[in-house]
Amino acid sequence: MIQLEIKNLHVEIIEDNKSKEILKGINLNVDKGNIHALMGPNGSGKSTLANVIMGNQEYSISKGEIIFEGKNITDLKVDEKARLGIFMSFQYPQEIEGVTIRNFLKTAYQNLYGKINVMEFKKILDEKSEILKLDENFSERYLNKGFSGGEKKKSEMLQLAVLNPKFAILDETDSGLDIDALRSVSESINLLKEKNPEMTILIITHYKRILEFIKPDKLSIMIKGKIVMEGNAELVDQLEEKGYGWIEEE
């Protein structure tokens, strides 16, 4: 069943007082419960698409629709999309001094699901931290303050686990990670998917390496603002061997 459907999506951004088209007619279907990988070279529009799906107002949709579970969400705001069950992890998570991960997550959880008492939330947080093999004091640290790249991504995985969305967009989760951190974060994603098989995950990357640990059900390739090819996990190996040039030449 198609959970997210993007139809002929055109997106612009203002640069130097001029309108620049970044997405040039995107058509993309993501099936419920699938792990769907979106790959492409730098500057192809992958992160723009992620931001537009999530409702970032810096981008202007000039044409097209975004349909989620049969509902047109094209013009909804970020908080409205979050309440529908859409989550996005960031390529470069922001540091917020003075706000602990625990308090941040409790506020976010209540905004999505309603009021929860301290002990009930502690039970959820402890359970998810245990699944992700996080130190019991991890959630008492300030949000991403002084975190390594791997710790920032683990913080994002804890947010994903606690908020438990229907649809998770992971924007270049492998960015800045060494092989050990990448293996650890990938293991976390696989564990969360195992616990919640109905969760849909859209992984955005331009490297093969994360897909060695997380096997996608489907792969879409974006180049110059368009989806130019789709296939299964075997297509990843072709990209590793040939790069993207052979696709652009076709």
PDB file of C-alpha atoms in Angstrom:
ATOM      1  CA  MET A   1       0.000   0.000   0.000  1.00  0.00           C
ATOM      2  CA  ILE A   2       1.337   3.433  -0.961  1.00  0.00           C
ATOM      3  CA  GLN A   3       1.751   5.595   2.140  1.00  0.00           C
ATOM      4  CA  LEU A   4       3.456   8.635   0.620  1.00  0.00           C
ATOM      5  CA  GLU A   5       2.777   9.737  -2.935  1.00  0.00           C
ATOM      6  CA  ILE A   6       4.518  12.706  -4.538  1.00  0.00           C
ATOM      7  CA  LYS A   7       3.032  13.921  -7.803  1.00  0.00           C
ATOM      8  CA  ASN A   8       4.849  16.179 -10.287  1.00  0.00           C
ATOM      9  CA  LEU A   9       6.431  18.240  -7.510  1.00  0.00           C
ATOM     10  CA  HIS A  10       8.161  21.464  -8.517  1.00  0.00           C
ATOM     11  CA  VAL A  11       9.963  23.442  -5.807  1.00  0.00           C
ATOM     12  CA  GLU A  12      11.736  26.792  -5.892  1.00  0.00           C
ATOM     13  CA  ILE A  13      13.907  28.801  -3.514  1.00  0.00           C
ATOM     14  CA  ILE A  14      14.903  32.453  -3.587  1.00  0.00           C
ATOM     15  CA  GLU A  15      18.648  33.051  -4.015  1.00  0.00           C
ATOM     16  CA  ASP A  16      20.097  36.554  -4.577  1.00  0.00           C
ATOM     17  CA  ASN A  17      16.562  37.868  -5.089  1.00  0.00           C
ATOM     18  CA  LYS A  18      16.019  35.392  -7.897  1.00  0.00           C
ATOM     19  CA  SER A  19      13.816  32.308  -7.999  1.00  0.00           C
ATOM     20  CA  LYS A  20      15.717  29.073  -8.570  1.00  0.00           C
ATOM     21  CA  GLU A  21      13.941  25.797  -9.337  1.00  0.00           C
ATOM     22  CA  ILE A  22      15.455  22.877  -7.406  1.00  0.00           C
ATOM     23  CA  LEU A  23      12.895  20.103  -7.821  1.00  0.00           C
ATOM     24  CA  LYS A  24      11.702  19.724 -11.388  1.00  0.00           C
ATOM     25  CA  GLY A  25       8.745  17.383 -11.433  1.00  0.00           C
ATOM     26  CA  ILE A  26       9.369  14.751  -8.749  1.00  0.00           C
ATOM     27  CA  ASN A  27       7.200  11.634  -8.861  1.00  0.00           C
ATOM     28  CA  LEU A  28       7.783   9.225  -5.990  1.00  0.00           C
ATOM     29  CA  ASN A  29       5.780   6.489  -4.252  1.00  0.00           C
ATOM     30  CA  VAL A  30       6.830   5.067  -0.890  1.00  0.00           C
ATOM     31  CA  ASP A  31       5.045   1.929   0.321  1.00  0.00           C
ATOM     32  CA  LYS A  32       3.954   1.533   3.926  1.00  0.00           C
ATOM     33  CA  GLY A  33       6.378  -0.439   6.069  1.00  0.00           C
ATOM     34  CA  ASN A  34       9.175  -0.282   3.497  1.00  0.00           C
ATOM     35  CA  ILE A  35      12.725   0.956   3.819  1.00  0.00           C
ATOM     36  CA  HIS A  36      13.080   3.211   0.775  1.00  0.00           C
ATOM     37  CA  ALA A  37      16.488   4.658  -0.096  1.00  0.00           C
ATOM     38  CA  LEU A  38      16.877   7.911  -2.018  1.00  0.00           C
ATOM     39  CA  MET A  39      20.335   8.385  -3.520  1.00  0.00           C
ATOM     40  CA  GLY A  40      21.986  10.918  -5.755  1.00  0.00           C
ATOM     41  CA  PRO A  41      25.076  13.130  -6.031  1.00  0.00           C
ATOM     42  CA  ASN A  42      25.515  16.275  -3.948  1.00  0.00           C
ATOM     43  CA  GLY A  43      23.245  19.090  -5.097  1.00  0.00           C
ATOM     44  CA  SER A  44      20.676  16.817  -6.713  1.00  0.00           C
ATOM     45  CA  GLY A  45      17.831  18.015  -4.453  1.00  0.00           C
ATOM     46  CA  LYS A  46      17.528  15.127  -1.989  1.00  0.00           C
ATOM     47  CA  SER A  47      17.607  17.229   1.191  1.00  0.00           C
ATOM     48  CA  THR A  48      15.326  19.793  -0.428  1.00  0.00           C
ATOM     49  CA  LEU A  49      12.766  17.057  -1.012  1.00  0.00           C
ATOM     50  CA  ALA A  50      13.058  15.925   2.611  1.00  0.00           C
ATOM     51  CA  ASN A  51      12.520  19.466   3.877  1.00  0.00           C
ATOM     52  CA  VAL A  52       9.542  20.025   1.589  1.00  0.00           C
ATOM     53  CA  ILE A  53       7.873  16.771   2.671  1.00  0.00           C
ATOM     54  CA  MET A  54       8.317  17.920   6.283  1.00  0.00           C
ATOM     55  CA  GLY A  55       6.896  21.382   5.559  1.00  0.00           C
ATOM     56  CA  ASN A  56       9.917  23.699   5.652  1.00  0.00           C
ATOM     57  CA  GLN A  57       8.556  27.126   4.688  1.00  0.00           C
ATOM     58  CA  GLU A  58      11.875  28.289   3.175  1.00  0.00           C
ATOM     59  CA  TYR A  59      10.920  26.418   0.025  1.00  0.00           C
ATOM     60  CA  SER A  60       8.092  27.320  -2.321  1.00  0.00           C
ATOM     61  CA  ILE A  61       6.008  24.649  -4.038  1.00  0.00           C
ATOM     62  CA  SER A  62       5.059  25.988  -7.468  1.00  0.00           C
ATOM     63  CA  LYS A  63       3.346  22.848  -8.720  1.00  0.00           C
ATOM     64  CA  GLY A  64       2.434  19.335  -7.622  1.00  0.00           C
ATOM     65  CA  GLU A  65       1.061  17.503  -4.601  1.00  0.00           C
ATOM     66  CA  ILE A  66       2.229  15.534  -1.578  1.00  0.00           C
ATOM     67  CA  ILE A  67      -0.268  12.861  -0.511  1.00  0.00           C
ATOM     68  CA  PHE A  68       0.130  11.039   2.824  1.00  0.00           C
ATOM     69  CA  GLU A  69      -2.198   8.148   3.606  1.00  0.00           C
ATOM     70  CA  GLY A  70      -4.693   9.483   1.083  1.00  0.00           C
ATOM     71  CA  LYS A  71      -4.651  13.051   2.449  1.00  0.00           C
ATOM     72  CA  ASN A  72      -3.244  16.049   0.591  1.00  0.00           C
ATOM     73  CA  ILE A  73      -0.617  17.482   2.975  1.00  0.00           C
ATOM     74  CA  THR A  74       1.109  19.775   0.468  1.00  0.00           C
ATOM     75  CA  ASP A  75       0.354  22.989   2.341  1.00  0.00           C
ATOM     76  CA  LEU A  76       0.378  21.721   5.935  1.00  0.00           C
ATOM     77  CA  LYS A  77       2.821  23.164   8.466  1.00  0.00           C
ATOM     78  CA  VAL A  78       5.594  21.207  10.180  1.00  0.00           C
ATOM     79  CA  ASP A  79       3.679  20.650  13.429  1.00  0.00           C
ATOM     80  CA  GLU A  80       0.602  19.477  11.525  1.00  0.00           C
ATOM     81  CA  LYS A  81       2.657  16.947   9.581  1.00  0.00           C
ATOM     82  CA  ALA A  82       4.349  15.768  12.775  1.00  0.00           C
ATOM     83  CA  ARG A  83       0.938  15.089  14.320  1.00  0.00           C
ATOM     84  CA  LEU A  84       0.096  12.939  11.297  1.00  0.00           C
ATOM     85  CA  GLY A  85       3.104  10.776  12.165  1.00  0.00           C
ATOM     86  CA  ILE A  86       5.896  12.199   9.971  1.00  0.00           C
ATOM     87  CA  PHE A  87       9.373  12.562  11.503  1.00  0.00           C
ATOM     88  CA  MET A  88      12.635  13.915  10.126  1.00  0.00           C
ATOM     89  CA  SER A  89      16.157  13.527  11.459  1.00  0.00           C
ATOM     90  CA  PHE A  90      18.627  16.190  10.437  1.00  0.00           C
ATOM     91  CA  GLN A  91      21.933  15.958   8.633  1.00  0.00           C
ATOM     92  CA  TYR A  92      23.394  18.529  11.041  1.00  0.00           C
ATOM     93  CA  PRO A  93      21.424  18.457  14.337  1.00  0.00           C
ATOM     94  CA  GLN A  94      21.467  21.725  16.279  1.00  0.00           C
ATOM     95  CA  GLU A  95      23.027  22.072  19.725  1.00  0.00           C
ATOM     96  CA  ILE A  96      20.677  23.494  22.372  1.00  0.00           C
ATOM     97  CA  GLU A  97      22.342  24.345  25.663  1.00  0.00           C
ATOM     98  CA  GLY A  98      20.141  24.328  28.770  1.00  0.00           C
ATOM     99  CA  VAL A  99      17.583  21.867  27.395  1.00  0.00           C
ATOM    100  CA  THR A 100      18.104  18.223  28.316  1.00  0.00           C
ATOM    101  CA  ILE A 101      17.256  15.457  25.879  1.00  0.00           C
ATOM    102  CA  ARG A 102      14.730  14.159  28.426  1.00  0.00           C
ATOM    103  CA  ASN A 103      12.849  17.463  28.685  1.00  0.00           C
ATOM    104  CA  PHE A 104      12.975  18.047  24.948  1.00  0.00           C
ATOM    105  CA  LEU A 105      11.526  14.620  24.250  1.00  0.00           C
ATOM    106  CA  LYS A 106       8.841  14.888  26.929  1.00  0.00           C
ATOM    107  CA  THR A 107       7.664  18.199  25.436  1.00  0.00           C
ATOM    108  CA  ALA A 108       7.684  16.785  21.909  1.00  0.00           C
ATOM    109  CA  TYR A 109       5.874  13.622  23.030  1.00  0.00           C
ATOM    110  CA  GLN A 110       3.130  15.611  24.765  1.00  0.00           C
ATOM    111  CA  ASN A 111       2.645  17.835  21.721  1.00  0.00           C
ATOM    112  CA  LEU A 112       2.037  14.730  19.644  1.00  0.00           C
ATOM    113  CA  TYR A 113       0.196  12.412  22.001  1.00  0.00           C
ATOM    114  CA  GLY A 114      -1.143  14.500  24.890  1.00  0.00           C
ATOM    115  CA  LYS A 115      -0.166  14.924  28.516  1.00  0.00           C
ATOM    116  CA  ILE A 116       1.854  12.197  30.227  1.00  0.00           C
ATOM    117  CA  ASN A 117       3.069  12.039  33.818  1.00  0.00           C
ATOM    118  CA  VAL A 118       6.728  11.922  34.745  1.00  0.00           C
ATOM    119  CA  MET A 119       6.853   8.238  35.714  1.00  0.00           C
ATOM    120  CA  GLU A 120       5.012   7.043  32.604  1.00  0.00           C
ATOM    121  CA  PHE A 121       7.367   9.005  30.376  1.00  0.00           C
ATOM    122  CA  LYS A 122      10.407   7.754  32.310  1.00  0.00           C
ATOM    123  CA  LYS A 123       9.284   4.188  31.624  1.00  0.00           C
ATOM    124  CA  ILE A 124       9.062   4.895  27.860  1.00  0.00           C
ATOM    125  CA  LEU A 125      12.401   6.697  27.782  1.00  0.00           C
ATOM    126  CA  ASP A 126      14.194   3.991  29.785  1.00  0.00           C
ATOM    127  CA  GLU A 127      12.747   1.263  27.559  1.00  0.00           C
ATOM    128  CA  LYS A 128      13.837   2.990  24.339  1.00  0.00           C
ATOM    129  CA  SER A 129      17.269   3.831  25.772  1.00  0.00           C
ATOM    130  CA  GLU A 130      17.768   0.184  26.652  1.00  0.00           C
ATOM    131  CA  ILE A 131      16.808  -0.951  23.147  1.00  0.00           C
ATOM    132  CA  LEU A 132      19.370   1.467  21.714  1.00  0.00           C
ATOM    133  CA  LYS A 133      21.986   0.478  24.316  1.00  0.00           C
ATOM    134  CA  LEU A 134      22.363   4.054  25.528  1.00  0.00           C
ATOM    135  CA  ASP A 135      23.904   4.974  28.861  1.00  0.00           C
ATOM    136  CA  GLU A 136      21.240   5.736  31.483  1.00  0.00           C
ATOM    137  CA  ASN A 137      22.608   9.285  31.851  1.00  0.00           C
ATOM    138  CA  PHE A 138      22.532  10.019  28.106  1.00  0.00           C
ATOM    139  CA  SER A 139      19.106  11.682  28.246  1.00  0.00           C
ATOM    140  CA  GLU A 140      20.244  14.041  31.023  1.00  0.00           C
ATOM    141  CA  ARG A 141      22.750  15.745  28.739  1.00  0.00           C
ATOM    142  CA  TYR A 142      21.929  18.991  26.970  1.00  0.00           C
ATOM    143  CA  LEU A 143      20.538  18.389  23.494  1.00  0.00           C
ATOM    144  CA  ASN A 144      23.541  17.670  21.222  1.00  0.00           C
ATOM    145  CA  LYS A 145      25.776  20.001  23.279  1.00  0.00           C
ATOM    146  CA  GLY A 146      29.371  18.899  22.848  1.00  0.00           C
ATOM    147  CA  PHE A 147      28.265  15.684  21.160  1.00  0.00           C
ATOM    148  CA  SER A 148      30.414  13.824  18.672  1.00  0.00           C
ATOM    149  CA  GLY A 149      28.914  13.094  15.254  1.00  0.00           C
ATOM    150  CA  GLY A 150      27.961   9.618  16.395  1.00  0.00           C
ATOM    151  CA  GLU A 151      26.365  10.881  19.621  1.00  0.00           C
ATOM    152  CA  LYS A 152      24.279  13.416  17.697  1.00  0.00           C
ATOM    153  CA  LYS A 153      22.948  10.667  15.453  1.00  0.00           C
ATOM    154  CA  LYS A 154      22.239   8.462  18.493  1.00  0.00           C
ATOM    155  CA  SER A 155      20.284  11.364  19.984  1.00  0.00           C
ATOM    156  CA  GLU A 156      18.243  11.479  16.755  1.00  0.00           C
ATOM    157  CA  MET A 157      17.647   7.726  16.977  1.00  0.00           C
ATOM    158  CA  LEU A 158      16.384   8.126  20.557  1.00  0.00           C
ATOM    159  CA  GLN A 159      13.974  10.801  19.325  1.00  0.00           C
ATOM    160  CA  LEU A 160      12.820   8.431  16.589  1.00  0.00           C
ATOM    161  CA  ALA A 161      12.327   5.631  19.114  1.00  0.00           C
ATOM    162  CA  VAL A 162      10.376   7.700  21.637  1.00  0.00           C
ATOM    163  CA  LEU A 163       8.181   9.591  19.175  1.00  0.00           C
ATOM    164  CA  ASN A 164       7.532   6.382  17.203  1.00  0.00           C
ATOM    165  CA  PRO A 165       6.316   7.957  13.934  1.00  0.00           C
ATOM    166  CA  LYS A 166       4.540   6.259  11.063  1.00  0.00           C
ATOM    167  CA  PHE A 167       6.971   7.701   8.520  1.00  0.00           C
ATOM    168  CA  ALA A 168      10.620   8.574   9.259  1.00  0.00           C
ATOM    169  CA  ILE A 169      12.824  10.632   6.953  1.00  0.00           C
ATOM    170  CA  LEU A 170      16.518  10.087   7.738  1.00  0.00           C
ATOM    171  CA  ASP A 171      18.454  12.810   5.931  1.00  0.00           C
ATOM    172  CA  GLU A 172      22.080  11.701   5.438  1.00  0.00           C
ATOM    173  CA  THR A 173      22.211   9.931   8.790  1.00  0.00           C
ATOM    174  CA  ASP A 174      25.620   8.566   7.745  1.00  0.00           C
ATOM    175  CA  SER A 175      27.132  12.046   7.326  1.00  0.00           C
ATOM    176  CA  GLY A 176      30.293  12.562   9.384  1.00  0.00           C
ATOM    177  CA  LEU A 177      30.329   9.090  10.931  1.00  0.00           C
ATOM    178  CA  ASP A 178      33.311   6.783  11.119  1.00  0.00           C
ATOM    179  CA  ILE A 179      32.710   3.103  10.413  1.00  0.00           C
ATOM    180  CA  ASP A 180      32.136   2.144  14.067  1.00  0.00           C
ATOM    181  CA  ALA A 181      29.624   4.950  14.632  1.00  0.00           C
ATOM    182  CA  LEU A 182      27.901   4.122  11.348  1.00  0.00           C
ATOM    183  CA  ARG A 183      27.587   0.466  12.332  1.00  0.00           C
ATOM    184  CA  SER A 184      26.158   1.467  15.730  1.00  0.00           C
ATOM    185  CA  VAL A 185      23.612   3.906  14.285  1.00  0.00           C
ATOM    186  CA  SER A 186      22.592   1.427  11.578  1.00  0.00           C
ATOM    187  CA  GLU A 187      22.091  -1.244  14.209  1.00  0.00           C
ATOM    188  CA  SER A 188      19.824   1.180  16.102  1.00  0.00           C
ATOM    189  CA  ILE A 189      17.710   1.804  12.999  1.00  0.00           C
ATOM    190  CA  ASN A 190      17.396  -1.936  12.337  1.00  0.00           C
ATOM    191  CA  LEU A 191      16.375  -2.590  15.948  1.00  0.00           C
ATOM    192  CA  LEU A 192      13.704   0.122  15.844  1.00  0.00           C
ATOM    193  CA  LYS A 193      12.373  -1.234  12.558  1.00  0.00           C
ATOM    194  CA  GLU A 194      12.267  -4.726  14.043  1.00  0.00           C
ATOM    195  CA  LYS A 195      10.263  -3.428  17.016  1.00  0.00           C
ATOM    196  CA  ASN A 196       7.899  -1.509  14.741  1.00  0.00           C
ATOM    197  CA  PRO A 197       7.722  -3.254  11.332  1.00  0.00           C
ATOM    198  CA  GLU A 198       4.912  -0.953  10.129  1.00  0.00           C
ATOM    199  CA  MET A 199       7.175   2.100  10.363  1.00  0.00           C
ATOM    200  CA  THR A 200       8.162   3.421   6.943  1.00  0.00           C
ATOM    201  CA  ILE A 201      11.711   4.734   6.563  1.00  0.00           C
ATOM    202  CA  LEU A 202      13.019   6.993   3.800  1.00  0.00           C
ATOM    203  CA  ILE A 203      16.826   6.993   3.940  1.00  0.00           C
ATOM    204  CA  ILE A 204      18.546   9.800   2.041  1.00  0.00           C
ATOM    205  CA  THR A 205      22.220   9.322   1.218  1.00  0.00           C
ATOM    206  CA  HIS A 206      24.776   9.612  -1.560  1.00  0.00           C
ATOM    207  CA  TYR A 207      27.022   6.836  -0.241  1.00  0.00           C
ATOM    208  CA  LYS A 208      26.545   3.108  -0.424  1.00  0.00           C
ATOM    209  CA  ARG A 209      28.007   2.343   2.979  1.00  0.00           C
ATOM    210  CA  ILE A 210      24.916   2.794   5.167  1.00  0.00           C
ATOM    211  CA  LEU A 211      22.996   0.531   2.790  1.00  0.00           C
ATOM    212  CA  GLU A 212      25.479  -2.231   3.544  1.00  0.00           C
ATOM    213  CA  PHE A 213      23.979  -2.326   7.051  1.00  0.00           C
ATOM    214  CA  ILE A 214      20.379  -1.330   6.292  1.00  0.00           C
ATOM    215  CA  LYS A 215      18.907  -3.165   3.330  1.00  0.00           C
ATOM    216  CA  PRO A 216      16.371  -1.103   1.360  1.00  0.00           C
ATOM    217  CA  ASP A 217      13.250  -2.604  -0.183  1.00  0.00           C
ATOM    218  CA  LYS A 218      13.441  -0.041  -2.968  1.00  0.00           C
ATOM    219  CA  LEU A 219      15.930   2.507  -4.270  1.00  0.00           C
ATOM    220  CA  SER A 220      15.246   5.749  -6.139  1.00  0.00           C
ATOM    221  CA  ILE A 221      17.967   7.833  -7.746  1.00  0.00           C
ATOM    222  CA  MET A 222      17.673  11.613  -8.001  1.00  0.00           C
ATOM    223  CA  ILE A 223      19.793  13.711 -10.338  1.00  0.00           C
ATOM    224  CA  LYS A 224      19.353  17.422 -11.079  1.00  0.00           C
ATOM    225  CA  GLY A 225      16.002  17.649  -9.351  1.00  0.00           C
ATOM    226  CA  LYS A 226      14.376  14.598 -10.924  1.00  0.00           C
ATOM    227  CA  ILE A 227      13.912  10.923 -10.111  1.00  0.00           C
ATOM    228  CA  VAL A 228      15.752   9.286 -13.004  1.00  0.00           C
ATOM    229  CA  MET A 229      15.845   5.610 -12.039  1.00  0.00           C
ATOM    230  CA  GLU A 230      14.354   3.156  -9.552  1.00  0.00           C
ATOM    231  CA  GLY A 231      15.214  -0.390  -8.589  1.00  0.00           C
ATOM    232  CA  ASN A 232      16.011  -2.736  -5.735  1.00  0.00           C
ATOM    233  CA  ALA A 233      19.066  -3.152  -3.509  1.00  0.00           C
ATOM    234  CA  GLU A 234      21.113  -4.579  -6.391  1.00  0.00           C
ATOM    235  CA  LEU A 235      21.139  -1.133  -8.001  1.00  0.00           C
ATOM    236  CA  VAL A 236      23.275   0.094  -5.085  1.00  0.00           C
ATOM    237  CA  ASP A 237      26.136  -2.146  -6.222  1.00  0.00           C
ATOM    238  CA  GLN A 238      25.958  -0.707  -9.736  1.00  0.00           C
ATOM    239  CA  LEU A 239      26.263   2.805  -8.305  1.00  0.00           C
ATOM    240  CA  GLU A 240      29.258   1.775  -6.234  1.00  0.00           C
ATOM    241  CA  GLU A 241      30.949   0.363  -9.318  1.00  0.00           C
ATOM    242  CA  LYS A 242      30.002   2.970 -11.930  1.00  0.00           C
ATOM    243  CA  GLY A 243      29.056   6.125 -10.020  1.00  0.00           C
ATOM    244  CA  TYR A 244      26.223   8.317 -11.301  1.00  0.00           C
ATOM    245  CA  GLY A 245      27.704   9.321 -14.655  1.00  0.00           C
ATOM    246  CA  TRP A 246      26.336   6.340 -16.570  1.00  0.00           C
ATOM    247  CA  ILE A 247      22.790   7.257 -15.533  1.00  0.00           C
ATOM    248  CA  GLU A 248      23.171  10.874 -16.619  1.00  0.00           C
ATOM    249  CA  GLU A 249      24.412   9.704 -20.001  1.00  0.00           C
ATOM    250  CA  GLU A 250      21.339   7.544 -20.683  1.00  0.00           C
TER     251      GLU A 250
END
